[in-house]
Short mmCIF file of C-alpha atoms and ligand atoms in Angstrom, two decimals:
data_model
loop_
_atom_site.label_atom_id
_atom_site.label_comp_id
_atom_site.label_asym_id
_atom_site.label_seq_id
_atom_site.Cartn_x
_atom_site.Cartn_y
_atom_site.Cartn_z
CA MET A 18 91.95 60.27 -139.70
CA GLU A 19 92.71 58.18 -136.72
CA GLU A 20 90.21 59.88 -134.56
CA GLU A 21 92.18 60.41 -130.85
CA LYS A 22 91.76 57.41 -128.88
CA VAL A 23 89.02 58.75 -126.48
CA GLN A 24 88.03 56.90 -123.09
CA TRP A 25 85.61 57.58 -120.39
CA THR A 26 86.93 59.59 -117.74
CA SER A 27 85.12 57.85 -115.27
CA HIS A 28 83.11 54.65 -115.14
CA LEU A 29 80.26 57.10 -113.60
CA SER A 30 80.99 59.52 -116.67
CA PHE A 31 80.26 55.87 -118.81
CA ILE A 32 76.88 54.94 -117.12
CA LEU A 33 75.27 58.48 -117.33
CA ALA A 34 76.24 58.61 -120.81
CA THR A 35 74.40 55.65 -121.77
CA VAL A 36 71.58 56.22 -119.77
CA GLY A 37 71.62 59.42 -121.18
CA SER A 38 71.26 57.28 -124.46
CA ALA A 39 68.88 55.07 -123.15
CA VAL A 40 66.35 57.69 -121.27
CA GLY A 41 64.50 59.65 -123.87
CA LEU A 42 61.01 60.64 -125.06
CA GLY A 43 60.02 56.75 -124.78
CA ASN A 44 60.55 56.18 -121.16
CA ILE A 45 58.26 59.61 -120.36
CA TRP A 46 55.88 59.81 -122.69
CA ARG A 47 55.09 56.45 -123.93
CA PHE A 48 56.39 53.78 -121.34
CA PRO A 49 53.86 54.74 -118.49
CA TYR A 50 51.13 55.32 -121.08
CA ILE A 51 51.78 51.79 -122.32
CA MET A 52 52.45 49.75 -119.16
CA GLY A 53 48.74 51.41 -117.79
CA LYS A 54 46.92 49.92 -120.67
CA ASN A 55 48.53 46.65 -121.07
CA GLY A 56 47.88 45.64 -117.68
CA GLY A 57 49.53 47.81 -115.55
CA ALA A 58 51.73 45.62 -112.54
CA VAL A 59 51.27 42.46 -115.22
CA PHE A 60 52.97 44.30 -117.98
CA LEU A 61 55.44 45.62 -115.99
CA LEU A 62 56.65 42.19 -114.78
CA THR A 63 56.47 40.83 -118.19
CA TYR A 64 58.74 43.65 -119.15
CA LEU A 65 60.86 43.54 -116.47
CA PHE A 66 61.53 39.32 -117.85
CA ILE A 67 61.76 40.43 -121.24
CA ILE A 68 64.81 43.11 -120.23
CA ALA A 69 66.63 41.40 -117.62
CA PHE A 70 66.56 37.85 -119.83
CA ILE A 71 66.23 38.78 -123.26
CA CYS A 72 67.29 42.65 -124.15
CA ILE A 73 70.09 42.45 -122.08
CA ILE A 74 71.62 39.80 -124.44
CA PRO A 75 71.88 42.32 -127.63
CA LEU A 76 72.97 44.90 -124.72
CA CYS A 77 76.09 43.23 -124.08
CA CYS A 78 76.69 42.46 -127.18
CA GLU A 79 77.04 45.40 -128.51
CA LEU A 80 78.92 46.66 -125.71
CA PHE A 81 81.39 43.77 -126.26
CA ILE A 82 82.16 44.60 -129.49
CA GLY A 83 82.41 48.25 -129.03
CA LYS A 84 85.00 47.56 -126.21
CA LYS A 85 86.72 44.82 -128.23
CA TYR A 86 87.67 46.23 -130.93
CA LYS A 87 87.01 49.89 -129.85
CA THR A 88 86.59 51.50 -133.57
CA ASP A 89 82.98 53.24 -135.01
CA THR A 90 79.93 50.07 -135.38
CA ILE A 91 80.82 49.72 -139.25
CA GLN A 92 83.95 49.07 -138.97
CA ALA A 93 83.44 47.04 -135.68
CA ILE A 94 81.23 44.59 -137.76
CA LYS A 95 83.89 44.32 -140.42
CA SER A 96 86.45 42.50 -137.63
CA VAL A 97 84.17 40.03 -136.63
CA ASN A 98 83.20 39.11 -140.23
CA SER A 99 83.81 41.20 -143.36
CA LYS A 100 80.95 39.27 -145.48
CA PHE A 101 78.54 41.44 -142.93
CA THR A 102 79.35 45.07 -142.68
CA TRP A 103 76.47 46.22 -144.26
CA VAL A 104 75.23 44.99 -140.61
CA GLY A 105 77.05 47.81 -139.69
CA TRP A 106 75.77 50.19 -142.63
CA LEU A 107 71.99 49.06 -141.70
CA CYS A 108 72.46 50.32 -138.35
CA ILE A 109 74.39 54.03 -139.25
CA ILE A 110 71.46 53.96 -141.95
CA THR A 111 69.00 53.43 -138.79
CA VAL A 112 70.60 56.44 -136.50
CA ILE A 113 71.10 58.53 -139.25
CA LEU A 114 66.64 58.33 -139.73
CA ILE A 115 66.11 58.36 -136.19
CA PRO A 116 66.44 62.11 -135.73
CA CYS A 117 64.74 62.71 -138.83
CA PHE A 118 61.69 62.74 -136.57
CA TYR A 119 62.99 62.94 -132.92
CA PHE A 120 64.19 66.17 -133.49
CA VAL A 121 60.82 67.71 -134.94
CA VAL A 122 60.21 66.52 -131.08
CA GLY A 123 62.64 68.73 -129.83
CA GLY A 124 61.68 71.29 -131.77
CA TRP A 125 58.26 71.49 -130.49
CA ILE A 126 59.83 71.23 -126.67
CA LEU A 127 61.70 74.14 -127.93
CA ASN A 128 58.64 76.24 -128.85
CA TYR A 129 57.17 75.32 -125.33
CA ILE A 130 59.99 75.96 -123.11
CA TRP A 131 59.69 79.21 -124.89
CA ILE A 132 55.67 79.79 -124.34
CA PHE A 133 56.19 78.94 -120.60
CA LEU A 134 58.61 80.73 -120.07
CA THR A 135 57.51 83.72 -121.23
CA ASN A 136 54.09 82.87 -119.72
CA ASN A 137 52.57 82.99 -123.11
CA LEU A 138 50.02 80.66 -122.89
CA PRO A 139 47.39 79.73 -125.41
CA ALA A 140 43.51 79.54 -123.83
CA ASN A 141 43.20 75.65 -126.08
CA PHE A 142 46.65 73.28 -126.20
CA SER A 143 44.80 71.88 -128.46
CA GLY A 144 43.65 74.19 -131.05
CA TYR A 145 47.13 75.84 -130.58
CA PHE A 146 49.48 72.84 -130.74
CA ASN A 147 47.42 71.62 -133.95
CA SER A 148 47.96 74.90 -136.03
CA TYR A 149 51.87 75.56 -134.25
CA SER A 150 52.43 71.91 -136.17
CA SER A 151 51.50 72.77 -139.11
CA GLN A 152 52.71 75.81 -139.91
CA ILE A 153 56.20 75.83 -142.04
CA PHE A 154 58.58 78.47 -140.51
CA MET A 155 58.45 78.07 -137.07
CA PRO A 156 58.61 74.44 -136.64
CA VAL A 157 61.33 73.88 -139.36
CA PHE A 158 63.05 76.59 -137.83
CA LEU A 159 63.51 75.21 -134.14
CA THR A 160 63.96 71.31 -135.60
CA ILE A 161 67.06 72.99 -136.90
CA LEU A 162 67.82 74.83 -133.74
CA PHE A 163 67.47 71.28 -132.09
CA LEU A 164 69.58 69.93 -134.33
CA ILE A 165 72.49 72.19 -134.14
CA MET A 166 72.37 72.32 -130.77
CA THR A 167 72.55 68.38 -130.22
CA ALA A 168 75.87 68.44 -133.09
CA ALA A 169 77.30 71.56 -130.77
CA PHE A 170 78.26 68.47 -128.19
CA PRO A 171 80.14 66.03 -130.61
CA PHE A 172 81.47 68.83 -132.28
CA ARG A 173 83.36 69.30 -129.53
CA GLY A 174 84.64 66.02 -128.45
CA VAL A 175 83.77 63.20 -126.87
CA ASN A 176 85.40 64.29 -122.95
CA LYS A 177 84.38 68.07 -123.62
CA GLY A 178 81.54 68.16 -125.37
CA ILE A 179 79.05 64.16 -124.81
CA GLU A 180 80.52 63.53 -121.31
CA LYS A 181 80.23 66.80 -119.89
CA ALA A 182 76.72 67.29 -121.36
CA ASN A 183 75.39 63.72 -119.77
CA ASN A 184 77.50 64.67 -116.37
CA ILE A 185 75.67 68.27 -116.33
CA MET A 186 72.38 67.12 -117.55
CA MET A 187 71.64 63.65 -116.44
CA PRO A 188 72.31 64.71 -112.40
CA LEU A 189 69.51 67.63 -113.11
CA PHE A 190 67.25 66.16 -115.29
CA THR A 191 66.76 63.19 -112.27
CA LEU A 192 66.27 65.77 -109.40
CA MET A 193 63.38 67.70 -111.91
CA LEU A 194 61.59 64.50 -112.75
CA ILE A 195 61.72 63.32 -108.82
CA GLY A 196 60.97 66.97 -107.66
CA LEU A 197 58.06 67.01 -110.45
CA ALA A 198 56.98 63.32 -109.12
CA ILE A 199 56.65 63.88 -105.36
CA TYR A 200 54.94 66.77 -105.90
CA ALA A 201 52.52 64.85 -108.02
CA LEU A 202 52.06 62.43 -105.18
CA PHE A 203 50.48 64.94 -103.33
CA GLN A 204 47.57 65.74 -105.91
CA PRO A 205 44.04 64.13 -105.06
CA GLY A 206 44.04 62.02 -107.81
CA ALA A 207 47.37 60.38 -107.46
CA LYS A 208 45.79 56.97 -105.85
CA ASP A 209 43.67 56.22 -108.83
CA GLY A 210 47.13 57.29 -111.14
CA LEU A 211 49.17 54.82 -109.33
CA MET A 212 46.21 52.12 -109.71
CA PHE A 213 46.14 53.09 -113.55
CA MET A 214 49.52 52.51 -114.22
CA PHE A 215 50.58 49.18 -111.33
CA LYS A 216 46.56 47.88 -110.80
CA PRO A 217 47.36 44.30 -112.43
CA ASP A 218 45.20 42.99 -114.96
CA PHE A 219 46.35 39.70 -115.98
CA THR A 220 43.40 39.12 -118.86
CA GLN A 221 46.26 41.64 -121.05
CA PHE A 222 48.52 38.97 -120.94
CA ASN A 223 48.96 37.85 -124.54
CA LYS A 224 51.28 37.51 -127.59
CA THR A 225 50.36 41.38 -128.27
CA MET A 226 51.35 42.75 -124.88
CA ILE A 227 54.67 40.76 -124.83
CA LEU A 228 55.40 42.50 -128.52
CA THR A 229 54.99 45.76 -127.43
CA ALA A 230 57.14 45.24 -124.08
CA LEU A 231 59.31 44.01 -126.28
CA GLY A 232 59.59 46.56 -129.04
CA GLN A 233 59.32 49.31 -126.21
CA ALA A 234 62.31 47.84 -124.57
CA LEU A 235 64.62 47.65 -127.73
CA PHE A 236 63.73 51.51 -128.94
CA THR A 237 64.16 52.83 -125.36
CA LEU A 238 67.38 50.80 -124.60
CA SER A 239 69.01 52.12 -127.73
CA ILE A 240 69.78 48.63 -128.96
CA GLY A 241 69.89 47.79 -132.70
CA MET A 242 71.72 50.94 -134.08
CA GLY A 243 75.19 51.01 -133.35
CA THR A 244 74.27 53.30 -130.82
CA ILE A 245 75.14 51.09 -127.63
CA LEU A 246 78.46 49.69 -129.36
CA THR A 247 79.83 53.46 -130.10
CA TYR A 248 79.55 54.41 -126.47
CA GLY A 249 80.97 51.22 -125.36
CA SER A 250 84.18 51.47 -127.60
CA TYR A 251 84.99 54.81 -125.31
CA MET A 252 84.84 52.17 -122.37
CA LYS A 253 87.63 51.25 -120.11
CA ASP A 254 89.15 47.63 -120.23
CA LYS A 255 88.47 46.66 -116.83
CA THR A 256 84.59 47.59 -117.18
CA ASN A 257 82.78 44.91 -116.53
CA ILE A 258 79.75 44.83 -119.49
CA ILE A 259 76.87 42.14 -117.72
CA LYS A 260 77.62 44.97 -114.43
CA SER A 261 77.27 47.68 -116.84
CA GLY A 262 74.01 46.06 -118.90
CA TYR A 263 71.98 45.98 -115.71
CA THR A 264 72.99 49.32 -114.24
CA LEU A 265 71.72 50.59 -117.55
CA ILE A 266 68.48 48.24 -117.41
CA PHE A 267 67.82 49.04 -114.16
CA CYS A 268 68.06 52.91 -114.59
CA ASP A 269 66.15 53.28 -117.50
CA THR A 270 63.29 51.40 -116.10
CA LEU A 271 63.31 53.56 -112.40
CA ILE A 272 63.22 56.50 -114.79
CA ALA A 273 60.68 55.27 -116.73
CA LEU A 274 58.50 54.65 -113.76
CA ILE A 275 58.73 57.39 -111.78
CA ALA A 276 57.98 59.67 -115.44
CA GLY A 277 54.20 57.78 -115.26
CA ILE A 278 54.23 58.75 -111.09
CA MET A 279 55.06 61.98 -112.04
CA ILE A 280 52.49 62.17 -115.17
CA PHE A 281 49.03 59.90 -114.11
CA PRO A 282 48.87 61.56 -110.67
CA ILE A 283 47.98 64.82 -112.58
CA VAL A 284 46.17 62.81 -115.16
CA PHE A 285 43.74 61.73 -112.67
CA THR A 286 43.44 64.80 -111.16
CA PHE A 287 42.16 66.55 -113.76
CA ASN A 288 39.91 63.74 -114.72
CA VAL A 289 41.64 63.38 -118.38
CA GLU A 290 41.53 60.02 -120.56
CA PRO A 291 44.60 58.75 -120.50
CA SER A 292 47.38 58.93 -123.44
CA ALA A 293 50.47 58.66 -124.90
CA GLY A 294 53.02 60.70 -127.29
CA ALA A 295 52.50 63.81 -128.46
CA ALA A 296 48.63 64.24 -127.29
CA LEU A 297 50.19 64.28 -123.68
CA ALA A 298 52.99 66.18 -124.03
CA PHE A 299 51.70 69.01 -126.23
CA ILE A 300 48.05 69.24 -125.56
CA SER A 301 46.86 67.23 -122.18
CA LEU A 302 49.80 68.21 -120.03
CA PRO A 303 49.88 71.15 -120.09
CA GLU A 304 46.38 72.30 -120.50
CA MET A 305 46.72 70.46 -117.14
CA PHE A 306 49.42 72.56 -115.74
CA SER A 307 48.13 75.75 -116.66
CA LYS A 308 45.40 74.96 -114.05
CA LEU A 309 48.11 74.15 -111.41
CA PRO A 310 49.19 76.80 -109.23
CA PHE A 311 52.69 78.29 -110.32
CA SER A 312 51.38 76.77 -113.31
CA SER A 313 54.11 78.39 -115.71
CA ILE A 314 57.00 77.09 -113.08
CA TYR A 315 55.87 73.62 -113.25
CA GLY A 316 55.03 73.30 -117.27
CA LEU A 317 59.07 75.34 -117.83
CA ILE A 318 60.62 72.40 -115.68
CA PHE A 319 58.43 69.61 -117.43
CA PHE A 320 59.90 70.70 -120.76
CA THR A 321 63.45 71.97 -119.98
CA LEU A 322 63.26 67.64 -118.39
CA LEU A 323 61.49 66.76 -121.56
CA PHE A 324 64.58 69.09 -123.66
CA PHE A 325 67.51 67.39 -121.29
CA ALA A 326 65.67 63.72 -121.86
CA SER A 327 65.99 64.28 -125.64
CA ILE A 328 69.14 66.41 -126.27
CA THR A 329 70.92 63.02 -124.27
CA SER A 330 69.94 60.70 -126.50
CA GLY A 331 70.32 62.64 -129.46
CA ILE A 332 74.08 63.52 -128.99
CA SER A 333 73.99 59.65 -128.65
CA MET A 334 72.75 59.02 -131.75
CA MET A 335 74.48 61.95 -134.02
CA GLU A 336 77.75 60.27 -131.61
CA THR A 337 77.41 57.14 -133.67
CA GLY A 338 76.79 58.58 -137.07
CA ILE A 339 79.93 61.29 -136.46
CA LEU A 340 82.31 58.36 -135.46
CA SER A 341 81.36 56.04 -138.75
CA ILE A 342 81.78 58.97 -140.93
CA ILE A 343 85.12 59.89 -139.54
CA LYS A 344 86.80 56.33 -139.44
CA ASN A 345 85.03 55.34 -143.42
CA PHE A 346 85.42 58.74 -145.03
CA ASN A 347 89.23 59.47 -142.72
CA ILE A 348 87.73 63.41 -142.62
CA THR A 349 88.12 65.08 -138.99
CA ARG A 350 85.36 65.23 -136.43
CA LYS A 351 84.63 68.51 -136.82
CA ARG A 352 83.94 67.95 -140.64
CA ALA A 353 81.91 65.00 -139.78
CA THR A 354 80.15 66.55 -137.51
CA ILE A 355 78.87 69.23 -140.01
CA ILE A 356 78.40 66.56 -142.98
CA LEU A 357 75.86 64.83 -140.55
CA THR A 358 74.16 67.91 -139.17
CA VAL A 359 73.23 68.66 -143.38
CA ILE A 360 72.40 65.29 -143.87
CA ILE A 361 69.68 65.69 -140.70
CA GLY A 362 68.79 68.74 -141.52
CA LEU A 363 67.86 67.95 -144.95
CA ILE A 364 65.91 65.00 -144.09
CA SER A 365 64.29 66.15 -140.99
CA ILE A 366 62.40 69.25 -143.52
CA PRO A 367 59.53 67.04 -145.42
CA SER A 368 59.33 65.30 -141.31
CA THR A 369 58.35 68.52 -140.08
CA LEU A 370 56.85 69.47 -142.83
CA SER A 371 54.29 66.08 -142.25
CA PHE A 372 51.92 67.72 -140.03
CA GLY A 373 51.03 71.13 -142.17
CA ILE A 374 51.81 71.64 -146.10
CA LEU A 375 53.13 67.39 -146.24
CA LYS A 376 50.40 66.43 -144.47
CA ASP A 377 48.52 64.76 -147.33
CA PHE A 378 51.44 63.53 -149.20
CA THR A 379 52.13 59.67 -147.83
CA LEU A 380 53.84 56.54 -148.16
CA PHE A 381 52.86 53.36 -147.65
CA ASN A 382 49.78 55.07 -146.12
CA LYS A 383 52.19 57.15 -143.60
CA THR A 384 53.21 60.44 -143.47
CA ILE A 385 56.98 60.99 -143.46
CA PHE A 386 57.39 61.40 -140.31
CA ASP A 387 55.16 58.48 -139.08
CA LEU A 388 56.91 56.41 -141.64
CA LEU A 389 60.56 57.22 -140.45
CA ASP A 390 59.22 56.39 -136.90
CA TYR A 391 57.28 53.09 -138.03
CA SER A 392 60.29 51.43 -140.34
CA THR A 393 63.26 52.52 -137.60
CA SER A 394 61.26 51.24 -134.68
CA ASN A 395 58.96 48.76 -135.92
CA ILE A 396 61.31 46.83 -138.66
CA LEU A 397 64.72 47.65 -138.88
CA LEU A 398 65.77 48.46 -134.88
CA PRO A 399 64.55 44.30 -134.14
CA PHE A 400 65.92 43.68 -137.57
CA ASN A 401 69.48 45.22 -136.76
CA THR A 402 68.98 43.40 -133.41
CA LEU A 403 68.31 39.56 -134.86
CA LEU A 404 71.83 40.34 -137.01
CA ILE A 405 73.85 41.63 -134.56
CA CYS A 406 72.64 38.80 -132.24
CA LEU A 407 73.63 35.94 -134.83
CA LEU A 408 76.97 37.57 -136.00
CA SER A 409 77.77 37.67 -132.53
CA GLY A 410 76.74 34.06 -131.29
CA TRP A 411 77.96 32.79 -134.32
CA CYS A 412 81.34 34.69 -135.35
CA ILE A 413 82.94 35.09 -131.76
CA LYS A 414 82.72 31.96 -130.56
CA SER A 415 83.91 33.46 -127.32
CA LEU A 416 81.88 36.31 -126.54
CA TRP A 417 80.03 34.22 -123.66
CA LYS A 418 83.40 33.25 -122.37
CA GLU A 419 84.36 36.47 -122.14
CA ILE A 420 81.38 38.06 -120.70
CA LEU A 421 80.55 35.85 -118.22
CA GLY A 422 82.65 32.68 -118.07
CA GLU A 423 82.41 28.81 -118.69
CA ASN A 424 79.98 28.59 -116.12
CA ILE A 425 76.26 27.88 -115.98
CA PHE A 426 75.66 31.72 -116.24
CA GLY A 427 77.96 31.61 -119.23
CA TYR A 428 76.10 28.36 -120.75
CA ILE A 429 72.78 30.44 -120.39
CA PHE A 430 74.53 33.35 -122.10
CA ASN A 431 75.23 31.58 -125.09
CA ILE A 432 72.39 29.34 -125.55
CA LEU A 433 69.93 32.27 -125.09
CA LEU A 434 72.32 34.42 -127.62
CA LYS A 435 72.56 31.63 -130.57
CA PHE A 436 68.88 30.19 -130.50
CA VAL A 437 66.31 31.67 -128.40
CA VAL A 438 66.89 35.43 -128.52
CA PRO A 439 66.98 35.29 -132.76
CA ILE A 440 63.66 32.98 -132.88
CA ILE A 441 61.67 35.75 -130.49
CA LEU A 442 62.96 38.84 -132.71
CA ILE A 443 62.11 36.66 -136.22
CA LEU A 444 58.53 36.39 -134.63
CA VAL A 445 58.48 39.97 -133.99
CA LEU A 446 59.56 41.03 -137.41
CA VAL A 447 56.94 38.79 -138.95
CA THR A 448 54.40 39.49 -136.93
CA GLY A 449 55.43 43.14 -136.65
CA LEU A 450 55.28 43.37 -140.69
N1 PFF B 522 65.59 55.40 -125.98
C1 PFF B 522 65.86 56.62 -126.51
C2 PFF B 522 64.25 56.97 -125.87
O1 PFF B 522 63.52 56.06 -125.54
O2 PFF B 522 63.57 57.83 -126.15
C3 PFF B 522 65.53 57.02 -128.09
C4 PFF B 522 66.81 56.58 -128.90
C5 PFF B 522 67.88 56.95 -128.62
C6 PFF B 522 66.66 56.05 -129.89
C7 PFF B 522 69.54 57.00 -129.04
C8 PFF B 522 67.62 55.40 -130.72
C9 PFF B 522 69.01 56.17 -130.25
F1 PFF B 522 69.95 56.07 -131.38
#
């Protein structure tokens, strides 16, 4: 089935969609914490160096391949070199596995929106979260609800669904984020919060910190699973790849920093040990929100913001899989969406139950949820990114010339692409394993 020849209606829509994909839970609940824990400003500088000189390379390759072949990940990689079609499949497997744990969190977010909306706040969030996430019916129901809500956008098509969603949600998200960050800056813990995030600590500069920064950068930029390639395939021909890549990196990092400014002043106002992940978003922060004036409004804005961040990322994961199903199995967009929704739904159920009845069901010492998270973020993402770089560097001879032209920047790009970035990724993989 020939999917309609779609394009983003404007450059801004393309940027909002890619930023929507990149900005997600990774920016809000992970980046600020690992920055604070890994040397503050020193981490930030290392991170900036890594995204500006290393991650920009696979990012541009994915955009380039998408723009050139204007098709899904599998067919595009097949066009680059048909012996490596399996790399495309590997990306699609990755992008199907990620929502199976990411959407579980989406379900928790829906539940918290509900309790803040109805002002039905528990006295103790730690006990509440642990008992809620270990239930059977409600968490599974809300994971599936989040999945269906996400799938509804690509179901309607690229322009009518995905583009509209990002054009509305991303500006709202940014407004809410800036609003909460300004409010946080007026809290008594603002100075300590900012110190935690930014204070340079040179003793932290070591191999582990560099690897942490690189892993975070790949996940947050949605590189290594065909998402950027897919969104790039809807790009207009005249779009400049390198400029778009840097715009995405700039927005993603800025938002992660503002997220930290929104979170840590509050954490330090209440003298709580800084944390990340589920413990931060679903236990310590809500606990503190409930002590602030207008607590339910504050909490409601925070979880709505988290909802926008995660659903726009989710939409991009779904779209990557959907376009591949359309192109490789010759079926309509609506059918493809339903098939993918069912597959993700089925895997998400045991993943959701990993916090309750399947808590003791482990493989390689990890619950299903943790295994999905670990295998995708630590193994598949760097591995796929490595293969995409090697394919782009060695099979598309003109790539660097077409992206930057025959000048010093082009030569540097070519060397980074062919040698430096692959070697770094191999190191990441070897140490990660
Ligand atoms: N970049 C998103 C985040 O930082 O939360 C996660 C993500 C989005 C991963 C899209 C994969 C993807 F295809």
